[in-house]
Coordinates of C-alpha atoms and ligand atoms in Angstrom, one line a residue:
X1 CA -13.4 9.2 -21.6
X2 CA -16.4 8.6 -24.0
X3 CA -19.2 6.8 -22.7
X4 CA -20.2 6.0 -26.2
X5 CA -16.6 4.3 -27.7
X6 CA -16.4 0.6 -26.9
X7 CA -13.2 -1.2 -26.6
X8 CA -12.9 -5.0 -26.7
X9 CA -11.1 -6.8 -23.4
X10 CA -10.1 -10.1 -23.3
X11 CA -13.3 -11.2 -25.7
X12 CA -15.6 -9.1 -23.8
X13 CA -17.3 -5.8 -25.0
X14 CA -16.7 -3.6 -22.3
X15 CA -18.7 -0.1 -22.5
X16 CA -16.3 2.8 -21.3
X17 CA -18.7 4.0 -18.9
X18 CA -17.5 1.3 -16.8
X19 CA -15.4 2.4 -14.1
X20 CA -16.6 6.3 -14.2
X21 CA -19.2 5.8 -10.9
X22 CA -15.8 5.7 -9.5
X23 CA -14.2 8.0 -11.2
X24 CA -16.8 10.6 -10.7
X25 CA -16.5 10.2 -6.7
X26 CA -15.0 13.3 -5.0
X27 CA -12.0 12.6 -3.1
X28 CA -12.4 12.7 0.9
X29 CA -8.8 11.3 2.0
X30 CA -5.6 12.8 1.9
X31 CA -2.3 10.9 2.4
X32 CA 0.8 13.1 2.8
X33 CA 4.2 11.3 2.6
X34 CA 7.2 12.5 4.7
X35 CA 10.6 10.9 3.9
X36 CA 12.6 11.3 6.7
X37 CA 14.1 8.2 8.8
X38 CA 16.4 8.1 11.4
X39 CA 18.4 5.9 9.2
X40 CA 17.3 3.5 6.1
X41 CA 16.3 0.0 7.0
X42 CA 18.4 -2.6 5.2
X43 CA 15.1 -4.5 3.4
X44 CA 13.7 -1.2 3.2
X45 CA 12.8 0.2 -0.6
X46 CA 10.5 2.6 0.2
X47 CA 10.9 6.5 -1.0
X48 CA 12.8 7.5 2.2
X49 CA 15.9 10.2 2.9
X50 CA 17.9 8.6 6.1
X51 CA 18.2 11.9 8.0
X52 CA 21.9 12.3 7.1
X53 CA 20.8 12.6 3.5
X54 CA 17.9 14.9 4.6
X55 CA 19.4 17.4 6.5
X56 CA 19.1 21.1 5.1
X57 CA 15.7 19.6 3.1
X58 CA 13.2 20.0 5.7
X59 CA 12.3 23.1 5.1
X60 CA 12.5 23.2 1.5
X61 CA 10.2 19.8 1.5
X62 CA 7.4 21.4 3.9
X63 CA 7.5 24.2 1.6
X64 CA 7.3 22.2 -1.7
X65 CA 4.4 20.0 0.4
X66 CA 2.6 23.4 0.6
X67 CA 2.9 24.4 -2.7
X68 CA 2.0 20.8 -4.0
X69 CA -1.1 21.2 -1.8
X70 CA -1.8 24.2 -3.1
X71 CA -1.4 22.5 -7.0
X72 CA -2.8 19.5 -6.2
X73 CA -6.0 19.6 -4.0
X74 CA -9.4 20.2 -5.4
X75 CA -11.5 23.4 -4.3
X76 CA -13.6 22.3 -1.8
X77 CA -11.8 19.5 -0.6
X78 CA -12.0 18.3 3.5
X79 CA -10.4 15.1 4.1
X80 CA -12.3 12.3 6.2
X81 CA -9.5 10.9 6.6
X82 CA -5.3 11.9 6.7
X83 CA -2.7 9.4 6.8
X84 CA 0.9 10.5 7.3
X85 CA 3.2 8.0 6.2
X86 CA 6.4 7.4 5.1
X87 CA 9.7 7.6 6.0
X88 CA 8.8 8.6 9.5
X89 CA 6.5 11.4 10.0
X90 CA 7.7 12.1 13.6
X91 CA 11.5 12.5 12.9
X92 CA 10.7 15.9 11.5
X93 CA 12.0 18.9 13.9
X94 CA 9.7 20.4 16.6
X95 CA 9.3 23.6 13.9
X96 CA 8.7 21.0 11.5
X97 CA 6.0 19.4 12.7
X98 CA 4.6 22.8 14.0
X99 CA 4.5 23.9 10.3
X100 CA 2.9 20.6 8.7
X101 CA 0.3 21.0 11.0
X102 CA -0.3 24.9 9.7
X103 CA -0.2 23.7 6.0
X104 CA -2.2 20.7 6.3
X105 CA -5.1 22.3 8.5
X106 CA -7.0 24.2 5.7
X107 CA -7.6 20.8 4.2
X108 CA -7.5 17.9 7.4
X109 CA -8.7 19.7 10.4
X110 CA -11.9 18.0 11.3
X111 CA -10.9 14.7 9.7
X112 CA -12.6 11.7 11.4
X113 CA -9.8 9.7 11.5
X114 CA -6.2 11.0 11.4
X115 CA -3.0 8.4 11.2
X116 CA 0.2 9.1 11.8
X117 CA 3.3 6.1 11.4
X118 CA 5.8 6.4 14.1
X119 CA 9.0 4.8 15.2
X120 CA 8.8 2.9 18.6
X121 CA 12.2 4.2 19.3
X122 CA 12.2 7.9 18.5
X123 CA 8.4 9.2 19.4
X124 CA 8.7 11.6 21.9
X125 CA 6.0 13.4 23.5
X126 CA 6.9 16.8 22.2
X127 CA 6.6 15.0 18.5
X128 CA 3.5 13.7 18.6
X129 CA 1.5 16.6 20.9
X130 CA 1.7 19.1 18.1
X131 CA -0.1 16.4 15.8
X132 CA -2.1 15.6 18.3
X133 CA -3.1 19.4 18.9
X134 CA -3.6 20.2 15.5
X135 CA -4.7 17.6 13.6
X136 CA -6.7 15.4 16.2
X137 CA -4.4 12.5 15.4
X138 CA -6.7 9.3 15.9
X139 CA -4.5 6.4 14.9
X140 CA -0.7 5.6 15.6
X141 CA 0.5 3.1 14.1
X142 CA 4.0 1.4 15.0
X143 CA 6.3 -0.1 13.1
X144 CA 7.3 -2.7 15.7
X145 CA 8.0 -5.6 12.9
X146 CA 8.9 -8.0 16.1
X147 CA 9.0 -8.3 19.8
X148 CA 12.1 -10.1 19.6
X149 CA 15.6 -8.7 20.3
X150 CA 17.7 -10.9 17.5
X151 CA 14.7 -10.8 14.8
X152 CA 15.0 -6.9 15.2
X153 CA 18.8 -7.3 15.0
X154 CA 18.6 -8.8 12.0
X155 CA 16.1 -6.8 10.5
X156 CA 18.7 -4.0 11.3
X157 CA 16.2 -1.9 13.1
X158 CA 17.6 -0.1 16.2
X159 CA 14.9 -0.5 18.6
X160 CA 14.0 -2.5 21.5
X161 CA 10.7 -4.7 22.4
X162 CA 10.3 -2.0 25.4
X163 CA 10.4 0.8 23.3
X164 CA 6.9 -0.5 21.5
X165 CA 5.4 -0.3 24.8
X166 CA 6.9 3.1 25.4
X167 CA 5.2 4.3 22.5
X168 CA 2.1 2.9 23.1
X169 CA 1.4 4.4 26.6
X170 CA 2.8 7.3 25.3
X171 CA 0.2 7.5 22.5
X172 CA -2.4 6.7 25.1
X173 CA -1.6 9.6 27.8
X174 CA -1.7 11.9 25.1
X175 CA -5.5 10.9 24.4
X176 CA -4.9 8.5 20.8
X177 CA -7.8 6.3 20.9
X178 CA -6.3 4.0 18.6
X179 CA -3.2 2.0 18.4
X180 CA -2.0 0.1 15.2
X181 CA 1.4 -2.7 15.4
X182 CA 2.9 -3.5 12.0
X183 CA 4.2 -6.8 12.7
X184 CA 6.8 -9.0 10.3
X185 CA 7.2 -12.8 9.4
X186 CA 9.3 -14.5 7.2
X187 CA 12.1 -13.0 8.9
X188 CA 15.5 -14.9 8.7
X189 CA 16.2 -17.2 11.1
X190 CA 12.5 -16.7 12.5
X191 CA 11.0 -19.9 13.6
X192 CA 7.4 -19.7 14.1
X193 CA 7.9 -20.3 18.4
X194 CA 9.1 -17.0 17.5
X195 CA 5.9 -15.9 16.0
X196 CA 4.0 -16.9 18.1
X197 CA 6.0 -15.0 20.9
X198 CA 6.0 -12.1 18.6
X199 CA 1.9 -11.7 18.2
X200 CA 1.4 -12.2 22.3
X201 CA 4.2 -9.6 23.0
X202 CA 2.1 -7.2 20.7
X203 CA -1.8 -8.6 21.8
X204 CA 0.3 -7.5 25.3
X205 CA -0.2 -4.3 24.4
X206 CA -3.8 -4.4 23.8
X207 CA -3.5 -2.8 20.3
X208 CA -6.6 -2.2 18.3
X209 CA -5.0 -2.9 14.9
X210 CA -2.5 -5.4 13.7
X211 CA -1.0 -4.9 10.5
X212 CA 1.1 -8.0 9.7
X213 CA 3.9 -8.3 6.1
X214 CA 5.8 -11.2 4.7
X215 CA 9.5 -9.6 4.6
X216 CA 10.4 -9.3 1.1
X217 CA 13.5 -8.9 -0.7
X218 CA 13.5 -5.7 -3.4
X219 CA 15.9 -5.3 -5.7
X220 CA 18.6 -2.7 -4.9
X221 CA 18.4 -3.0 -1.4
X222 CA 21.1 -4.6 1.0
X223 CA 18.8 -7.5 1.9
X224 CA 18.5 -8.0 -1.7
X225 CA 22.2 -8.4 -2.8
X226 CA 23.0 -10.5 0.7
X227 CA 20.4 -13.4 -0.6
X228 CA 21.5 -13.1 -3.9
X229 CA 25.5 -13.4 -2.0
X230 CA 24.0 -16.4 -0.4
X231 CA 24.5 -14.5 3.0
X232 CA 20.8 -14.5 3.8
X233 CA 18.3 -17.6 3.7
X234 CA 15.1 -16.7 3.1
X235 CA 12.2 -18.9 4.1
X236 CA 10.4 -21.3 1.3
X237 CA 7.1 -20.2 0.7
X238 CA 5.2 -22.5 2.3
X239 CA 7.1 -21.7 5.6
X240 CA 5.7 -18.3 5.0
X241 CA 2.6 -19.2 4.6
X242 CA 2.5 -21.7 7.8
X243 CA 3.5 -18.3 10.0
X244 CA 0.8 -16.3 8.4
X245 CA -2.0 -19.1 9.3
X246 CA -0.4 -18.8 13.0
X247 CA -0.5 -15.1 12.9
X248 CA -4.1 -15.7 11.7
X249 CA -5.4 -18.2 14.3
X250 CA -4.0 -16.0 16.9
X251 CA -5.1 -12.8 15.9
X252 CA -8.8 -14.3 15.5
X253 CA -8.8 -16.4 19.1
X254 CA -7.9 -12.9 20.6
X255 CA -11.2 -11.6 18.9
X256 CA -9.5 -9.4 16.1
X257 CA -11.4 -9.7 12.6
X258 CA -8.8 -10.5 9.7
X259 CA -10.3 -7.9 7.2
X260 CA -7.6 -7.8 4.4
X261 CA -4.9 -9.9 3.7
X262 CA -2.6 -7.8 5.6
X263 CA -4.6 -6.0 7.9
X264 CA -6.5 -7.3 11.4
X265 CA -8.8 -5.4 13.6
X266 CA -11.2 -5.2 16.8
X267 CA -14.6 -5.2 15.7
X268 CA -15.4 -1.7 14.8
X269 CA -11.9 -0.8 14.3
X270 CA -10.7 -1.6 11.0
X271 CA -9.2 1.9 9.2
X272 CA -11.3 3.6 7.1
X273 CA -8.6 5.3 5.2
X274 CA -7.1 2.0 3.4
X275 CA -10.8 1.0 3.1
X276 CA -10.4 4.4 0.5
X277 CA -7.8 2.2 -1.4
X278 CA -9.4 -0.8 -1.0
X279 CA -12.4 0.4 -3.0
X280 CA -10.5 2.1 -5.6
X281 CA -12.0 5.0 -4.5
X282 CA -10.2 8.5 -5.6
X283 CA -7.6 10.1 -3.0
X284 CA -5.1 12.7 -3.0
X285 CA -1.6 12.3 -2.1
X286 CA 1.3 14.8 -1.5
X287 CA 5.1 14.5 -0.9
X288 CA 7.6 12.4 -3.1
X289 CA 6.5 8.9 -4.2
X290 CA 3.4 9.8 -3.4
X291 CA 0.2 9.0 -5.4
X292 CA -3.2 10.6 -6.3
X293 CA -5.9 9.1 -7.4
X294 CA -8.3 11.8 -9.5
X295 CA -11.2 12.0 -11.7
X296 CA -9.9 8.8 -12.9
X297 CA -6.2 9.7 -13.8
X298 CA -3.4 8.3 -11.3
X299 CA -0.6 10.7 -10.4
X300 CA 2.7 9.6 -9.3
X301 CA 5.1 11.7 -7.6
X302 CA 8.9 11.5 -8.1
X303 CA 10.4 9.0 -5.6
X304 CA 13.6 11.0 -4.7
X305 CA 13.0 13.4 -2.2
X306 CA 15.3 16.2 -3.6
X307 CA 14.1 15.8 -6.8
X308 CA 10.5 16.1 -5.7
X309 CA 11.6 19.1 -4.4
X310 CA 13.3 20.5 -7.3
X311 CA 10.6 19.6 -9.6
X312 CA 7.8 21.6 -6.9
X313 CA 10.4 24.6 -6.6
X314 CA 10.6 24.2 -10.6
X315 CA 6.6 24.0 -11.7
X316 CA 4.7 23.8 -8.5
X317 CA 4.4 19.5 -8.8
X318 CA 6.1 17.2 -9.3
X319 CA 4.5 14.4 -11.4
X320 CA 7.1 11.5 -12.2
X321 CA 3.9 9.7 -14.2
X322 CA 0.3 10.2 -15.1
X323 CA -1.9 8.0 -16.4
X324 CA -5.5 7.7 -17.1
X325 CA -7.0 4.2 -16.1
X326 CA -8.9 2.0 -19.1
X327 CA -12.2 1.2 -17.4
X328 CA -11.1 -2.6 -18.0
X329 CA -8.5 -2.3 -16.0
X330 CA -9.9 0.3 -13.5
X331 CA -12.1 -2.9 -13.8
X332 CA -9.7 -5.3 -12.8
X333 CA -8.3 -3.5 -10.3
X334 CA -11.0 -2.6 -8.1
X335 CA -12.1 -6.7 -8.0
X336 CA -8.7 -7.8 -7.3
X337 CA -8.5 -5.0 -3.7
X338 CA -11.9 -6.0 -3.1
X339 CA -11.2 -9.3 -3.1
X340 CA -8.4 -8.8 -0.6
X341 CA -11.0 -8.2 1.7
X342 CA -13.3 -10.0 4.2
X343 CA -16.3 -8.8 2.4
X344 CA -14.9 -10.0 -1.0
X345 CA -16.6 -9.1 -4.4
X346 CA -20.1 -7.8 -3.7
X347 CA -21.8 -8.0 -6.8
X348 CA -24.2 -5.1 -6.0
X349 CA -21.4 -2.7 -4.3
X350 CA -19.6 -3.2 -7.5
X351 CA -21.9 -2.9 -9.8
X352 CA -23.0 1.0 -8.8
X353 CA -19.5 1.9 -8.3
X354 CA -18.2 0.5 -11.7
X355 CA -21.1 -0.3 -13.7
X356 CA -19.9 -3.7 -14.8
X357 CA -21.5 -7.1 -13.3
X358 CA -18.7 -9.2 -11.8
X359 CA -20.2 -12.0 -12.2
X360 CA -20.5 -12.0 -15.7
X361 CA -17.5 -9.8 -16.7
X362 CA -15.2 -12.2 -14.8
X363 CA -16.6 -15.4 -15.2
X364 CA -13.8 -17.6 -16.7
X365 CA -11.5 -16.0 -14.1
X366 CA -13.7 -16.9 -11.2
X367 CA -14.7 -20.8 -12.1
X368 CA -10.5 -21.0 -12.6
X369 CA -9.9 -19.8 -9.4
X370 CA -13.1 -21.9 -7.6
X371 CA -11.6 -25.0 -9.3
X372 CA -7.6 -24.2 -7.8
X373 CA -9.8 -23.7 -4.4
X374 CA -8.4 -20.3 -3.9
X375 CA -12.3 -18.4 -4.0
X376 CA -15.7 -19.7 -2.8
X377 CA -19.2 -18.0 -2.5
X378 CA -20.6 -16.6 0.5
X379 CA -24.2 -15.5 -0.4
X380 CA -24.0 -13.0 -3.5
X381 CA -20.2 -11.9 -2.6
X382 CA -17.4 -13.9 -3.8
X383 CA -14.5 -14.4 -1.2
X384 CA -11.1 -15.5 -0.9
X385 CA -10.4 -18.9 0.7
X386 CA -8.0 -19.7 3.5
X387 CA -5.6 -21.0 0.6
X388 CA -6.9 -17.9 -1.7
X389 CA -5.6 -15.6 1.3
X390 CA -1.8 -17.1 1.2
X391 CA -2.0 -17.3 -2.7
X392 CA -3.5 -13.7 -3.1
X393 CA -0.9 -12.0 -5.3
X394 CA -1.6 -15.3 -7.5
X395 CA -5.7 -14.4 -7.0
X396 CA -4.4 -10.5 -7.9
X397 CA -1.9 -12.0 -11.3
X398 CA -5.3 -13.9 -12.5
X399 CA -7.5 -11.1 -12.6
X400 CA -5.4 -8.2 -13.8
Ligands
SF4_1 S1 11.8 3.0 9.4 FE1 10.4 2.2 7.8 S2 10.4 3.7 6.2 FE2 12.2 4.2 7.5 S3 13.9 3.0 6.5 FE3 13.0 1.7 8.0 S4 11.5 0.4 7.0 FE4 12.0 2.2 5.7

């Protein structure tokens, strides 16, 4: 990019040194994606191989993670933070896990925080030590989606309330400090008694972290084609919304600060390696469907997991899409995730890491959204309202 060329956005000269404080940030957190499920989830449109599918690929995929690594990493880099996602990191085999720990080391060991997704049903002790062991895992975070047995029936996940619990001590004995629930609304046929049983079954459990989605229904997926069949009702929005608020007041009487429109946590809790995301800041990301986010361009890995693997075996990565981010809407993007947090827009904080006053770049989009009541001032920093929180992918279509 030129910092000299000028480009006009929406009316507004917009020099195209705006965005590159960000862009000029080193990277310091490393997501690595592993596909592998016990089976796929019937809402579920994620880039995942159900382990029937992904038998035989283990090896190859560790070994095109490596080489991707290897590719893709910047010299020099040590992550402050890891986050292995998915799929389900802990269905890989005992070897397997033994050998993501040896090719991830170079670049994670010493991390200060270190997540790894697990399902309640199959973490075992002998998956998670080795992660443990070698990576100083910090964080596990649960994909319990409900404490209730018909909810989780429906949701076609196999298993149980107790299992969540399981998991948690487990994590515990083996020394995780922290513990994260993923928790679901907007489930069909979820009423919100139901919620509210479903956030004290988790607060139970004396989590740290409490990350809570509206089910949604993405095209190709089972769910998808049974609403479309008129075999599944989804809730009206502002059904959705009333079990978010309920989720909300809950959350906050137990004492757990709603950070991001998604995301709840004890004070001093809140993970540091979405806050990465949250800022726009750059990361690096490995394994299919994964993306990286360097020196400004955004890298996006093949979704299939063989053919992520092909592409690696063929040319050492396996880039689906690249593209380099327009300040403007580098711009754009980095108000829209900051407003999806507590602290909001912060004039100054954006300003040094983009270069561009908020205030005055997105004026006409700010006094719209003030008038609809969905954003109010707090101070200098421009927040989302209680109404701005339930509307935010409206808040996100505004500004980008
Ligand atoms: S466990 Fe999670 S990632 Fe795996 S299929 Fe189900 S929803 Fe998708």
């Amino acid at each position: 990019m030129h910092a000299q060329a000028r480009e006009n956005f929406s009316g507004r000269a917009l020099s195209l040194a705006a965005g590159l404080p960000l862009c000029r940030r080193r990277p310091r957190a490393l997501y690595v994606h592993l596909p592998f499920c016990a089976r796929r989830c019937p809402y579920c449109d994620f880039a995942v191989a159900p382990w029937r599918e992904g038998v035989g690929l283990e090896a190859r995929y560790l070994a095109a993670l490596e080489a991707e690594a290897r590719a893709r990493v910047p010299a020099g880099f040590r992550a402050r933070t890891v986050y292995l996602g998915g799929g389900t990191p802990t269905e890989l085999t005992l070897d397997g896990l033994r050998r993501l720990v040896d090719l991830l080391r170079p670049w994670a060991s010493g991390a200060a925080e270190v997540t790894v997704e697990a399902n309640p049903r199959t973490l075992l002790p002998r998956k998670l030590a080795p992660l443990v062991e070698g990576l100083g895992v910090t964080r596990l975070s649960l994909g319990a989606q409900s404490f209730t047995p018909r909810l989780l029936e429906a949701l076609g996940r196999f298993h149980r309330p107790e299992d969540v619990a399981r998991a948690v001590r487990l994590a515990r004995d083996l020394g995780v400090p922290g513990v994260s629930i993923d928790l679901m609304v907007a489930i069909p046929g979820q009423t919100p008694a139901d919620v509210e049983h479903d956030v004290d079954a988790a607060l139970a459990l004396e989590p740290d972290h409490v990350s809570v989605y509206c089910l949604t229904y993405e095209p190709g997926t089972p769910y998808h084609r049974q609403r479309r069949a008129g075999a599944l009702v989804a809730h009206r929005p502002g059904a959705e919304a009333r079990m978010l608020g309920l989720v909300r007041r809950r959350l906050r009487a137990a004492g757990f600060e709603h950070y991001e429109v998604s995301n709840y946590a004890l004070p001093g809790r809140r993970s540091r390696h979405n806050r990465v995301y949250w800022r726009n800041h750059p990361y690096v990301g490995l394994g299919n469907g994964a993306a990286s986010h360097l020196g400004g361009v955004r890298l996006m890995n093949h979704r299939d997991p063989l053919a992520y693997v092909e592409a690696v075996e063929r040319g050492g990565e396996a880039v689906a899409e690249r593209e380099a981010l327009e300040p403007a809407r580098k711009v754009r993007e980095t108000a829209y995730l900051a407003l999806r947090t507590s602290r909001g827009l912060d004039p100054g904080r954006f300003l040094r890491d983009t270069g561009v006053d908020p205030r005055a770049f997105f004026s006409d989009e700010l006094a719209r959204l003030t008038e609809l009541g969905l954003v109010t001032t707090r101070g200098q920093r421009v927040v989302l309202t209680g109404r701005g929180v339930s509307l935010a992918d409206a808040v996100g279509r505004e500004l980008l």
